[in-house]
Backbone as numpy.savetxt, mean C-alpha at the origin, in Angstrom:
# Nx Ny Nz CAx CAy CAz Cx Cy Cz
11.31 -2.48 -5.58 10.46 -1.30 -5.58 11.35 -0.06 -5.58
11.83 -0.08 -4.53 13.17 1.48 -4.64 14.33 0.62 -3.62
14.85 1.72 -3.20 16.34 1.23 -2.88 16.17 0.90 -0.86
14.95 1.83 -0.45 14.27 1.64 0.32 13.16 0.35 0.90
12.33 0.09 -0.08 11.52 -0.94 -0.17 11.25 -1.66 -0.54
11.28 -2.93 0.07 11.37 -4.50 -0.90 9.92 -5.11 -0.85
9.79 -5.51 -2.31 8.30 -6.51 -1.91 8.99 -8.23 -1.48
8.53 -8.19 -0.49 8.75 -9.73 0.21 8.65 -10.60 -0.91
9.62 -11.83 -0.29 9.57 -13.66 -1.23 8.01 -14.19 -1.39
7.69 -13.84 -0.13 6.59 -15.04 0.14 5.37 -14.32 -0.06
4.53 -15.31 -0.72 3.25 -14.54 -1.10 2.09 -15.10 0.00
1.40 -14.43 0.34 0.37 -14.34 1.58 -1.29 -14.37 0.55
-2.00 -15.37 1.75 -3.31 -15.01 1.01 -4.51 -14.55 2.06
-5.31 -13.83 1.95 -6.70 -13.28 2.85 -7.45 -14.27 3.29
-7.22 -14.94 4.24 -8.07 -15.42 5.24 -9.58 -15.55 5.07
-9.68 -13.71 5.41 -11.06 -13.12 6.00 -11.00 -11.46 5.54
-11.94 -11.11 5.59 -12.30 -9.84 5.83 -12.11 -8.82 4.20
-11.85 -8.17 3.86 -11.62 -7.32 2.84 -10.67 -8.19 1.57
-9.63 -8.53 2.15 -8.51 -9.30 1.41 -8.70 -10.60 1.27
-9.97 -11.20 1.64 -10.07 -12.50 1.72 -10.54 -13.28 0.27
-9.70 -14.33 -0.24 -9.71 -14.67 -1.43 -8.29 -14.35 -2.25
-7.89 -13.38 -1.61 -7.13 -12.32 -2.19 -5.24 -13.08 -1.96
-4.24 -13.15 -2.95 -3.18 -13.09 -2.68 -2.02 -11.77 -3.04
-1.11 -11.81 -2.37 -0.60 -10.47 -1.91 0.80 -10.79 -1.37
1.46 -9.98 -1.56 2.86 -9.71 -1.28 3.64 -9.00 0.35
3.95 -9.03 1.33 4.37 -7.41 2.04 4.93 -7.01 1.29
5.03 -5.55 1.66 6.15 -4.58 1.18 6.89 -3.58 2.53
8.32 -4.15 2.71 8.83 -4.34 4.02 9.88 -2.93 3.86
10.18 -2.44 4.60 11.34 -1.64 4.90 12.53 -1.89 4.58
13.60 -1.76 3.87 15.29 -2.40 4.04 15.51 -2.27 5.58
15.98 -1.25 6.12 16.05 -0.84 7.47 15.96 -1.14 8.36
14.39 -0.88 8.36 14.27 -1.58 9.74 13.26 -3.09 10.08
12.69 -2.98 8.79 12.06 -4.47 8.15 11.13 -4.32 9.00
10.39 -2.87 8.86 8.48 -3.07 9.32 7.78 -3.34 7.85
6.91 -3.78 8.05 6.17 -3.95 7.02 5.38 -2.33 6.78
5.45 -2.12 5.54 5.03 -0.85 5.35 3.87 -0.57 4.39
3.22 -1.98 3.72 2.22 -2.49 2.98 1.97 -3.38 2.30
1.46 -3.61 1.27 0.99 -4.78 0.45 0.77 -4.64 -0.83
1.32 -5.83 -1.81 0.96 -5.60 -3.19 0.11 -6.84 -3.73
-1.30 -6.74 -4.05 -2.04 -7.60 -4.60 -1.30 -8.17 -5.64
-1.53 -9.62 -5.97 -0.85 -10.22 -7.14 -2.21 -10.77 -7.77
-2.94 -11.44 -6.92 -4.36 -12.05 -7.44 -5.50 -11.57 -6.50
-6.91 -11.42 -7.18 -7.79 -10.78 -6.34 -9.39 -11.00 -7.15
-10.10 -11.10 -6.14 -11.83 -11.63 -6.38 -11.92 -10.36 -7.65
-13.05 -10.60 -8.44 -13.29 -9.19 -9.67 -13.77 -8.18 -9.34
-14.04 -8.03 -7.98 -14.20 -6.61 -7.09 -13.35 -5.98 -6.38
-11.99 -6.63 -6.28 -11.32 -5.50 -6.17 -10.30 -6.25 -7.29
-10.83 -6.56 -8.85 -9.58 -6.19 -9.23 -8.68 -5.06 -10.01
-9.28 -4.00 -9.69 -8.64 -2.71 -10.08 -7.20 -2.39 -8.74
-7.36 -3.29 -7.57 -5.89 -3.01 -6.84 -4.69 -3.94 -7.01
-5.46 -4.72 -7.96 -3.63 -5.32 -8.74 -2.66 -4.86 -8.85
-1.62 -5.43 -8.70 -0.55 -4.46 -9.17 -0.28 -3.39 -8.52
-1.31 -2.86 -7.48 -1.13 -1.35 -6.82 -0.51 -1.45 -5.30
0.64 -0.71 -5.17 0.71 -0.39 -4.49 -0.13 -0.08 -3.26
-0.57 -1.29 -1.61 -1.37 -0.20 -0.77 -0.47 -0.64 0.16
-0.39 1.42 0.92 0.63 1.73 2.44 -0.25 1.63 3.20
0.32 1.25 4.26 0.18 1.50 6.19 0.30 2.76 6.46
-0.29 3.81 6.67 -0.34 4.95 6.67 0.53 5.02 8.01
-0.13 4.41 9.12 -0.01 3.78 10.09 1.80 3.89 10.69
2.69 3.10 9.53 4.24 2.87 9.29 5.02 3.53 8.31
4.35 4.65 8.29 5.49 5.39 6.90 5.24 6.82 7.62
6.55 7.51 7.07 6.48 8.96 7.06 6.35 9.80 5.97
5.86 10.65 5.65 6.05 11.82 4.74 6.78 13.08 5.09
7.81 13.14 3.65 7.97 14.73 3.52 7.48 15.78 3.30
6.71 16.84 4.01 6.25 18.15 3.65 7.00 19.01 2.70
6.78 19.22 1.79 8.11 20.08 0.48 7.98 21.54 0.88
6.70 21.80 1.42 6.51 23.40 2.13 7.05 23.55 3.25
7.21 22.70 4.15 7.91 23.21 5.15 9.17 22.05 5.86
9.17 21.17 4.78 10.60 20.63 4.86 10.55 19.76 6.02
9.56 19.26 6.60 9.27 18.61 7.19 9.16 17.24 7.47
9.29 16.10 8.26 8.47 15.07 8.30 7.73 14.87 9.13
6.54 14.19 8.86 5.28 14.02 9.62 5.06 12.44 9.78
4.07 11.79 10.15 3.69 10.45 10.18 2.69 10.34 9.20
2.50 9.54 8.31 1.45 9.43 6.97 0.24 9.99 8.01
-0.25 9.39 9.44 -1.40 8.58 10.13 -1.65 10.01 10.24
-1.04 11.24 10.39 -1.65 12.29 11.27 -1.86 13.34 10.05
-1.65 12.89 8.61 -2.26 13.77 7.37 -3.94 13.11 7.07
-4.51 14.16 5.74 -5.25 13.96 5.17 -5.53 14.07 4.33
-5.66 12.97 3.25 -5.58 13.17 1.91 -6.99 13.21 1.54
-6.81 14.10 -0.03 -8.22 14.58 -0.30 -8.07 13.41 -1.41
-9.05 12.48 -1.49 -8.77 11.34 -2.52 -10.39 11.01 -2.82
-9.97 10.98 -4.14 -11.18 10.13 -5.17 -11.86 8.84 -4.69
-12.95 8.15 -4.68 -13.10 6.56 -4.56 -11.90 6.00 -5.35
-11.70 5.17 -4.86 -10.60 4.34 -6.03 -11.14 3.97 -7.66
-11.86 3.66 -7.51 -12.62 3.13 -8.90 -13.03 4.17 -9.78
-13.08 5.16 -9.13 -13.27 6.63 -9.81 -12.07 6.94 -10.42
-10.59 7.09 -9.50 -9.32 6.94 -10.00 -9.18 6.12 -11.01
-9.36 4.88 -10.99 -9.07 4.32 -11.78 -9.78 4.18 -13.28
-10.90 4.58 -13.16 -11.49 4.71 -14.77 -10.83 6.20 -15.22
-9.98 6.96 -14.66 -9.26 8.08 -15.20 -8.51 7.30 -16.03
-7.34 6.43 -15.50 -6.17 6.19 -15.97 -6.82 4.96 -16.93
């Protein structure tokens, strides 16, 4: 992924709940090896528009502020975001 973040060997599958059916990747830290999210590889036909996509732990990552040069914790922003499926019939 970058020089930062590796998608894990082992592929994981959903149990239960949202991801269930679903197989998936982590995507771990070099560093300090938290897990920092997940990359769908296979998925039910309702969510398969998150293939392939990238999803973070808001939770385990930080962001840079470019205005004030900052870092923050993803968990304590707020992003103004589309439904996903809305996004995705853009692209």
């Amino acid at each position: 992924v970058t020089d930062d973040v590796v998608i894990g060997d082992a592929m994981e599958s959903g149990p239960k709940g949202e991801m269930a059916n679903c197989i998936y990747s982590s995507l771990k830290c070099r560093g300090c090896h938290s897990a920092v999210g997940k990359v769908i590889h296979s998925a039910p036909s309702r969510l398969a528009m998150a293939r392939s996509i990238f999803l973070l732990y808001k939770a385990n990552i930080s962001c840079y502020i470019l205005n004030s040069s900052s870092m923050v914790k993803a968990s304590t922003l707020t992003f103004d975001l589309k439904p996903f499926r809305e996004s995705m019939n853009e692209v």
